[in-house]
Amino acid sequence: MAALVVRLSCLGKRWVLACIDGGSRHGRGAAIGLTSRRKRGQSSVAQQPLIAVQKSRKGEREWAAVVGLEIHAQISSNSKLFSGSQVHFAAPPNSLVSFFDASLPGTLPVLNRRCVEAAVMTGLALNCRINKKSLFDRKHYFYADLPAGYQITQQRLPIAVNGCLAYSVSVGKKPSQVSTRTVRIKQIQLEQDSGKSLHDEPRSQTLIDLNRAGVGLLEVVLEPDMSCGEEAASAVRELQLILQALGTSQANMAEGQLRVDANISVHHPGEPLGVRTEVKNLNSARFLAKAIDFEIKRQIHELENGRKILNETRSFDDKLGCTMPMRDKEGKQDYRFMPEPNLPPLLLYDTASLPPGADPQQVINIDWIRERLPELPGKTREKLIQQYGMLPEHSFTLLNEVGLLEFFQNVIKETRAEPKKVTSWVLNIFLGFLKQQNLAVNESPVTPSALAELLNLLDRKAISSSAARQVFEELWRSKGKTPSQIVSEKKLELMQDQEALERVCHTVMEGHPQVGVEGRRKAMHFSAC
């Protein structure tokens, strides 16, 4: 059946959106997502994906791109998933390693309750079905930073399945042109992180740091419903905000707390999916978008020149702006999945199934966690728009910058200025200064109280807009001074007394008589005209 092509530009890229009918997804090339166990062509949800299609010249065939993501989020927990070792970023190498983390004989895993609760909370926030019974498995592969030779994960029966994530993308040149889209979530599973390999190239050796080995991860597998880099980046940013709002992960990509693997393929609309490649370990939303868009163009170029796409793993070189081959995946690796013999099934309960007299410390109640879910970013944006008359794009900016929403709300509490004026100052002037000096909100020399006082001076017309800008610049440079002190020192007040203003004018005119006479002549000339 022919594909229905919708002519809508995909964020300024070379593609337009197209809705491909269900029949076109059958054939070679399984649905993207390495952990997918569906047969090729099957879809767990009826929603059809949006596919990016390359604009073609007259007589040329179009190309459609399909993108799926696997996202690994480090759980915010004081200890690791199966051991009591602490979790701390940038600790000295191999200083946070228990006997179990090092895989010494005779050690056994003990499941961390906090990690399970974080997985349930994340699943509920992402509209997933929580499995009351889930299983742990061993995934075998050899690598130097995996001491046991296997990873404990949830391959067969994960803790949460069949969710969805709504995200927004810009669909035009104007910031206000925003479209809301949804990507399906196949599953969320608990698993261990591996250690870290430190490559010392001058000495031709690799050093192993096991501090990260055994840290709890949430793997969120997104179905291949995305079509270009900007869509994928927007979905990851929204997930990052949700995890931070929940407190289940700090999701700091710079510290490796949120890592993304992207699976990308291209094909002609209406034909079977193409061979996919996987771009590993992307730790920036901006690099994710660049890597996906480059890989789409690369695959199209290869196919148009008669070459084949290899089923391989690639990395993204952010300096060159291109993907590089790491290893091929033509020979499918046998991970020899098997049930984890040292961990029984993980059983969860809701209020209806909770055993009578059960110790709350020994069971996890799904409904109890559901009742305590915090406000999610989407709801927060709606409230900002309704309460302050804010533009949608402004609400996105306030939430996307860490700490900016809290700063804005603190200013609002302490000022009499209109919310629109506060929004303008926070997003245009305050955020602009932060960007210029590459500072985080919590590193700002200007406090919410100081900005609120400045806006109060402006609101009661004690100073002009240009003077307010001068005061802000001085606040940025001089810690410890208040806006009122700066206004007084620099004599930036607006004169409100009419008689005093007239005396100043007379004094000026008397000190410059020739200028005063010339001014009166001109006034007489205009009045005569």
GROMACS .gro file of N, CA, C and O in nm, residues 40-128:
model
  356
   40ARG      N    1   0.985  -0.930   1.334
   40ARG     CA    2   0.998  -0.818   1.243
   40ARG      C    3   0.864  -0.777   1.187
   40ARG      O    4   0.787  -0.859   1.140
   41GLY      N    5   0.841  -0.644   1.189
   41GLY     CA    6   0.718  -0.593   1.134
   41GLY      C    7   0.605  -0.582   1.233
   41GLY      O    8   0.508  -0.516   1.208
   42GLN      N    9   0.616  -0.649   1.351
   42GLN     CA   10   0.508  -0.641   1.447
   42GLN      C   11   0.518  -0.511   1.525
   42GLN      O   12   0.624  -0.458   1.547
   43SER      N   13   0.403  -0.460   1.568
   43SER     CA   14   0.398  -0.339   1.648
   43SER      C   15   0.307  -0.363   1.767
   43SER      O   16   0.198  -0.416   1.754
   44SER      N   17   0.356  -0.325   1.888
   44SER     CA   18   0.279  -0.350   2.009
   44SER      C   19   0.167  -0.250   2.028
   44SER      O   20   0.077  -0.272   2.106
   45VAL      N   21   0.171  -0.137   1.959
   45VAL     CA   22   0.068  -0.034   1.972
   45VAL      C   23   0.021   0.004   1.834
   45VAL      O   24   0.098   0.008   1.738
   46ALA      N   25  -0.105   0.036   1.821
   46ALA     CA   26  -0.162   0.063   1.689
   46ALA      C   27  -0.114   0.193   1.628
   46ALA      O   28  -0.120   0.212   1.508
   47GLN      N   29  -0.065   0.286   1.711
   47GLN     CA   30  -0.022   0.416   1.658
   47GLN      C   31   0.087   0.397   1.554
   47GLN      O   32   0.182   0.323   1.572
   48GLN      N   33   0.076   0.465   1.441
   48GLN     CA   34   0.176   0.454   1.337
   48GLN      C   35   0.282   0.562   1.355
   48GLN      O   36   0.252   0.672   1.397
   49PRO      N   37   0.406   0.532   1.322
   49PRO     CA   38   0.514   0.627   1.346
   49PRO      C   39   0.518   0.739   1.244
   49PRO      O   40   0.469   0.725   1.132
   50LEU      N   41   0.578   0.848   1.283
   50LEU     CA   42   0.606   0.956   1.191
   50LEU      C   43   0.744   0.932   1.133
   50LEU      O   44   0.840   0.911   1.206
   51ILE      N   45   0.755   0.937   1.003
   51ILE     CA   46   0.879   0.906   0.935
   51ILE      C   47   0.929   1.031   0.864
   51ILE      O   48   0.852   1.103   0.803
   52ALA      N   49   1.058   1.059   0.875
   52ALA     CA   50   1.114   1.173   0.805
   52ALA      C   51   1.150   1.132   0.663
   52ALA      O   52   1.211   1.029   0.641
   53VAL      N   53   1.111   1.211   0.568
   53VAL     CA   54   1.134   1.178   0.427
   53VAL      C   55   1.219   1.287   0.364
   53VAL      O   56   1.190   1.405   0.377
   54GLN      N   57   1.324   1.245   0.296
   54GLN     CA   58   1.410   1.342   0.229
   54GLN      C   59   1.338   1.400   0.108
   54GLN      O   60   1.276   1.329   0.030
   55LYS      N   61   1.346   1.532   0.094
   55LYS     CA   62   1.289   1.595  -0.025
   55LYS      C   63   1.370   1.552  -0.147
   55LYS      O   64   1.491   1.557  -0.148
   56SER      N   65   1.301   1.511  -0.249
   56SER     CA   66   1.370   1.462  -0.369
   56SER      C   67   1.348   1.555  -0.486
   56SER      O   68   1.250   1.628  -0.492
   57ARG      N   69   1.445   1.552  -0.575
   57ARG     CA   70   1.429   1.629  -0.699
   57ARG      C   71   1.331   1.556  -0.789
   57ARG      O   72   1.298   1.441  -0.767
   58LYS      N   73   1.285   1.625  -0.891
   58LYS     CA   74   1.187   1.567  -0.982
   58LYS      C   75   1.243   1.439  -1.044
   58LYS      O   76   1.355   1.436  -1.094
   59GLY      N   77   1.166   1.332  -1.035
   59GLY     CA   78   1.208   1.205  -1.093
   59GLY      C   79   1.284   1.117  -0.995
   59GLY      O   80   1.306   1.000  -1.024
   60GLU      N   81   1.327   1.172  -0.880
   60GLU     CA   82   1.399   1.092  -0.782
   60GLU      C   83   1.303   1.039  -0.678
   60GLU      O   84   1.199   1.097  -0.650
   61ARG      N   85   1.342   0.928  -0.616
   61ARG     CA   86   1.258   0.868  -0.512
   61ARG      C   87   1.291   0.928  -0.377
   61ARG      O   88   1.404   0.969  -0.352
   62GLU      N   89   1.191   0.932  -0.291
   62GLU     CA   90   1.212   0.989  -0.158
   62GLU      C   91   1.269   0.885  -0.063
   62GLU      O   92   1.254   0.765  -0.083
   63TRP      N   93   1.333   0.935   0.043
   63TRP     CA   94   1.386   0.848   0.147
   63TRP      C   95   1.314   0.877   0.278
   63TRP      O   96   1.288   0.991   0.311
   64ALA      N   97   1.285   0.772   0.352
   64ALA     CA   98   1.223   0.786   0.484
   64ALA      C   99   1.323   0.740   0.590
   64ALA      O  100   1.395   0.642   0.570
   65ALA      N  101   1.329   0.812   0.700
   65ALA     CA  102   1.420   0.778   0.809
   65ALA      C  103   1.342   0.731   0.931
   65ALA      O  104   1.232   0.781   0.959
   66VAL      N  105   1.395   0.635   1.002
   66VAL     CA  106   1.332   0.580   1.123
   66VAL      C  107   1.435   0.584   1.235
   66VAL      O  108   1.548   0.539   1.219
   67VAL      N  109   1.395   0.639   1.351
   67VAL     CA  110   1.486   0.656   1.464
   67VAL      C  111   1.423   0.599   1.590
   67VAL      O  112   1.308   0.630   1.622
   68GLY      N  113   1.497   0.516   1.661
   68GLY     CA  114   1.457   0.466   1.793
   68GLY      C  115   1.570   0.489   1.891
   68GLY      O  116   1.686   0.499   1.852
   69LEU      N  117   1.537   0.497   2.018
   69LEU     CA  118   1.637   0.530   2.120
   69LEU      C  119   1.634   0.429   2.234
   69LEU      O  120   1.530   0.375   2.269
   70GLU      N  121   1.752   0.407   2.291
   70GLU     CA  122   1.766   0.335   2.418
   70GLU      C  123   1.838   0.431   2.512
   70GLU      O  124   1.950   0.474   2.484
   71ILE      N  125   1.774   0.463   2.623
   71ILE     CA  126   1.825   0.566   2.714
   71ILE      C  127   1.858   0.502   2.847
   71ILE      O  128   1.774   0.433   2.908
   72HIS      N  129   1.980   0.525   2.895
   72HIS     CA  130   2.024   0.472   3.024
   72HIS      C  131   2.036   0.587   3.122
   72HIS      O  132   2.118   0.678   3.104
   73ALA      N  133   1.952   0.584   3.225
   73ALA     CA  134   1.952   0.689   3.327
   73ALA      C  135   2.002   0.631   3.459
   73ALA      O  136   1.952   0.529   3.506
   74GLN      N  137   2.102   0.697   3.517
   74GLN     CA  138   2.155   0.652   3.646
   74GLN      C  139   2.059   0.690   3.757
   74GLN      O  140   2.019   0.806   3.771
   75ILE      N  141   2.021   0.592   3.838
   75ILE     CA  142   1.923   0.615   3.945
   75ILE      C  143   1.987   0.695   4.057
   75ILE      O  144   2.100   0.668   4.099
   76SER      N  145   1.913   0.795   4.107
   76SER     CA  146   1.960   0.872   4.223
   76SER      C  147   1.943   0.787   4.348
   76SER      O  148   1.833   0.769   4.399
   77SER      N  149   2.053   0.731   4.394
   77SER     CA  150   2.052   0.644   4.511
   77SER      C  151   2.185   0.657   4.582
   77SER      O  152   2.289   0.680   4.518
   78ASN      N  153   2.185   0.641   4.714
   78ASN     CA  154   2.310   0.651   4.790
   78ASN      C  155   2.400   0.531   4.769
   78ASN      O  156   2.521   0.540   4.788
   79SER      N  157   2.340   0.417   4.734
   79SER     CA  158   2.419   0.295   4.715
   79SER      C  159   2.384   0.230   4.581
   79SER      O  160   2.288   0.269   4.514
   80LYS      N  161   2.459   0.128   4.546
   80LYS     CA  162   2.445   0.063   4.416
   80LYS      C  163   2.324  -0.030   4.414
   80LYS      O  164   2.256  -0.050   4.515
   81LEU      N  165   2.297  -0.087   4.297
   81LEU     CA  166   2.175  -0.165   4.278
   81LEU      C  167   2.173  -0.292   4.363
   81LEU      O  168   2.069  -0.328   4.419
   82PHE      N  169   2.287  -0.361   4.372
   82PHE     CA  170   2.291  -0.489   4.444
   82PHE      C  171   2.395  -0.494   4.554
   82PHE      O  172   2.422  -0.601   4.608
   83SER      N  173   2.457  -0.383   4.586
   83SER     CA  174   2.557  -0.382   4.694
   83SER      C  175   2.544  -0.253   4.774
   83SER      O  176   2.476  -0.159   4.733
   84GLY      N  177   2.613  -0.248   4.888
   84GLY     CA  178   2.606  -0.131   4.975
   84GLY      C  179   2.709  -0.025   4.944
   84GLY      O  180   2.720   0.074   5.018
   85SER      N  181   2.784  -0.041   4.836
   85SER     CA  182   2.885   0.059   4.799
   85SER      C  183   2.821   0.193   4.768
   85SER      O  184   2.714   0.198   4.706
   86GLN      N  185   2.887   0.299   4.808
   86GLN     CA  186   2.835   0.433   4.783
   86GLN      C  187   2.844   0.468   4.635
   86GLN      O  188   2.926   0.413   4.561
   87VAL      N  189   2.760   0.564   4.595
   87VAL     CA  190   2.763   0.617   4.458
   87VAL      C  191   2.805   0.762   4.468
   87VAL      O  192   2.738   0.843   4.533
   88HIS      N  193   2.917   0.795   4.405
   88HIS     CA  194   2.967   0.932   4.412
   88HIS      C  195   3.047   0.962   4.286
   88HIS      O  196   3.139   0.888   4.251
   89PHE      N  197   3.011   1.072   4.220
   89PHE     CA  198   3.079   1.108   4.095
   89PHE      C  199   3.219   1.161   4.124
   89PHE      O  200   3.241   1.234   4.220
   90ALA      N  201   3.314   1.123   4.042
   90ALA     CA  202   3.452   1.172   4.049
   90ALA      C  203   3.527   1.131   4.175
   90ALA      O  204   3.621   1.197   4.218
   91ALA      N  205   3.485   1.020   4.237
   91ALA     CA  206   3.561   0.967   4.350
   91ALA      C  207   3.692   0.907   4.298
   91ALA      O  208   3.703   0.871   4.180
   92PRO      N  209   3.795   0.894   4.382
   92PRO     CA  210   3.921   0.833   4.338
   92PRO      C  211   3.897   0.696   4.278
   92PRO      O  212   3.811   0.621   4.326
   93PRO      N  213   3.969   0.657   4.174
   93PRO     CA  214   3.946   0.529   4.106
   93PRO      C  215   3.948   0.411   4.203
   93PRO      O  216   4.032   0.403   4.294
   94ASN      N  217   3.851   0.323   4.184
   94ASN     CA  218   3.839   0.198   4.260
   94ASN      C  219   3.832   0.218   4.411
   94ASN      O  220   3.874   0.133   4.489
   95SER      N  221   3.774   0.331   4.453
   95SER     CA  222   3.758   0.358   4.596
   95SER      C  223   3.618   0.323   4.645
   95SER      O  224   3.594   0.326   4.767
   96LEU      N  225   3.525   0.295   4.554
   96LEU     CA  226   3.387   0.264   4.591
   96LEU      C  227   3.348   0.128   4.534
   96LEU      O  228   3.253   0.115   4.457
   97VAL      N  229   3.423   0.026   4.570
   97VAL     CA  230   3.404  -0.108   4.512
   97VAL      C  231   3.390  -0.210   4.625
   97VAL      O  232   3.480  -0.226   4.708
   98SER      N  233   3.275  -0.277   4.628
   98SER     CA  234   3.254  -0.383   4.727
   98SER      C  235   3.303  -0.516   4.671
   98SER      O  236   3.338  -0.527   4.553
   99PHE      N  237   3.301  -0.618   4.757
   99PHE     CA  238   3.340  -0.752   4.710
   99PHE      C  239   3.247  -0.797   4.597
   99PHE      O  240   3.291  -0.860   4.501
  100PHE      N  241   3.117  -0.766   4.610
  100PHE     CA  242   3.022  -0.807   4.505
  100PHE      C  243   3.051  -0.733   4.375
  100PHE      O  244   3.047  -0.793   4.267
  101ASP      N  245   3.082  -0.602   4.383
  101ASP     CA  246   3.112  -0.525   4.263
  101ASP      C  247   3.232  -0.582   4.189
  101ASP      O  248   3.239  -0.577   4.066
  102ALA      N  249   3.329  -0.632   4.267
  102ALA     CA  250   3.449  -0.690   4.207
  102ALA      C  251   3.428  -0.835   4.167
  102ALA      O  252   3.520  -0.900   4.117
  103SER      N  253   3.308  -0.888   4.193
  103SER     CA  254   3.270  -1.025   4.157
  103SER      C  255   3.359  -1.130   4.224
  103SER      O  256   3.398  -1.227   4.161
  104LEU      N  257   3.387  -1.110   4.351
  104LEU     CA  258   3.462  -1.211   4.424
  104LEU      C  259   3.372  -1.332   4.452
  104LEU      O  260   3.252  -1.317   4.475
  105PRO      N  261   3.429  -1.452   4.452
  105PRO     CA  262   3.347  -1.574   4.472
  105PRO      C  263   3.272  -1.571   4.604
  105PRO      O  264   3.324  -1.524   4.706
  106GLY      N  265   3.149  -1.619   4.601
  106GLY     CA  266   3.069  -1.630   4.722
  106GLY      C  267   2.985  -1.509   4.756
  106GLY      O  268   2.905  -1.514   4.850
  107THR      N  269   3.001  -1.401   4.683
  107THR     CA  270   2.921  -1.281   4.711
  107THR      C  271   2.786  -1.291   4.641
  107THR      O  272   2.774  -1.347   4.532
  108LEU      N  273   2.682  -1.236   4.706
  108LEU     CA  274   2.546  -1.246   4.654
  108LEU      C  275   2.483  -1.107   4.643
  108LEU      O  276   2.514  -1.017   4.722
  109PRO      N  277   2.393  -1.088   4.546
  109PRO     CA  278   2.328  -0.957   4.528
  109PRO      C  279   2.217  -0.935   4.631
  109PRO      O  280   2.145  -1.028   4.667
  110VAL      N  281   2.203  -0.811   4.679
  110VAL     CA  282   2.092  -0.771   4.765
  110VAL      C  283   2.026  -0.650   4.699
  110VAL      O  284   2.088  -0.546   4.682
  111LEU      N  285   1.900  -0.665   4.659
  111LEU     CA  286   1.832  -0.563   4.580
  111LEU      C  287   1.808  -0.434   4.660
  111LEU      O  288   1.761  -0.440   4.775
  112ASN      N  289   1.838  -0.321   4.600
  112ASN     CA  290   1.821  -0.190   4.661
  112ASN      C  291   1.676  -0.144   4.645
  112ASN      O  292   1.628  -0.124   4.534
  113ARG      N  293   1.605  -0.127   4.757
  113ARG     CA  294   1.464  -0.087   4.755
  113ARG      C  295   1.445   0.047   4.684
  113ARG      O  296   1.349   0.067   4.608
  114ARG      N  297   1.534   0.141   4.711
  114ARG     CA  298   1.522   0.274   4.652
  114ARG      C  299   1.521   0.266   4.500
  114ARG      O  300   1.445   0.338   4.433
  115CYS      N  301   1.603   0.179   4.442
  115CYS     CA  302   1.608   0.167   4.296
  115CYS      C  303   1.478   0.113   4.240
  115CYS      O  304   1.431   0.156   4.134
  116VAL      N  305   1.416   0.019   4.312
  116VAL     CA  306   1.288  -0.037   4.267
  116VAL      C  307   1.180   0.072   4.271
  116VAL      O  308   1.102   0.087   4.177
  117GLU      N  309   1.177   0.148   4.380
  117GLU     CA  310   1.078   0.256   4.391
  117GLU      C  311   1.097   0.360   4.281
  117GLU      O  312   1.000   0.412   4.226
  118ALA      N  313   1.223   0.391   4.249
  118ALA     CA  314   1.251   0.487   4.142
  118ALA      C  315   1.201   0.435   4.007
  118ALA      O  316   1.147   0.512   3.926
  119ALA      N  317   1.217   0.305   3.982
  119ALA     CA  318   1.169   0.246   3.856
  119ALA      C  319   1.017   0.252   3.848
  119ALA      O  320   0.961   0.285   3.743
  120VAL      N  321   0.950   0.221   3.959
  120VAL     CA  322   0.803   0.225   3.961
  120VAL      C  323   0.754   0.368   3.940
  120VAL      O  324   0.662   0.394   3.860
  121MET      N  325   0.816   0.463   4.010
  121MET     CA  326   0.775   0.603   3.997
  121MET      C  327   0.794   0.653   3.854
  121MET      O  328   0.706   0.720   3.797
  122THR      N  329   0.907   0.619   3.792
  122THR     CA  330   0.934   0.660   3.654
  122THR      C  331   0.833   0.597   3.559
  122THR      O  332   0.781   0.663   3.468
  123GLY      N  333   0.805   0.468   3.579
  123GLY     CA  334   0.706   0.401   3.494
  123GLY      C  335   0.569   0.465   3.503
  123GLY      O  336   0.502   0.484   3.401
  124LEU      N  337   0.526   0.500   3.623
  124LEU     CA  338   0.395   0.564   3.640
  124LEU      C  339   0.392   0.701   3.573
  124LEU      O  340   0.293   0.738   3.508
  125ALA      N  341   0.500   0.777   3.587
  125ALA     CA  342   0.506   0.910   3.526
  125ALA      C  343   0.505   0.903   3.373
  125ALA      O  344   0.460   0.997   3.307
  126LEU      N  345   0.553   0.791   3.319
  126LEU     CA  346   0.559   0.774   3.173
  126LEU      C  347   0.444   0.687   3.121
  126LEU      O  348   0.452   0.630   3.013
  127ASN      N  349   0.337   0.680   3.201
  127ASN     CA  350   0.213   0.613   3.158
  127ASN      C  351   0.232   0.465   3.126
  127ASN      O  352   0.164   0.409   3.040
  128CYS      N  353   0.325   0.400   3.196
  128CYS     CA  354   0.352   0.259   3.173
  128CYS      C  355   0.261   0.171   3.258
  128CYS      O  356   0.205   0.214   3.359
   0.00000   0.00000   0.00000
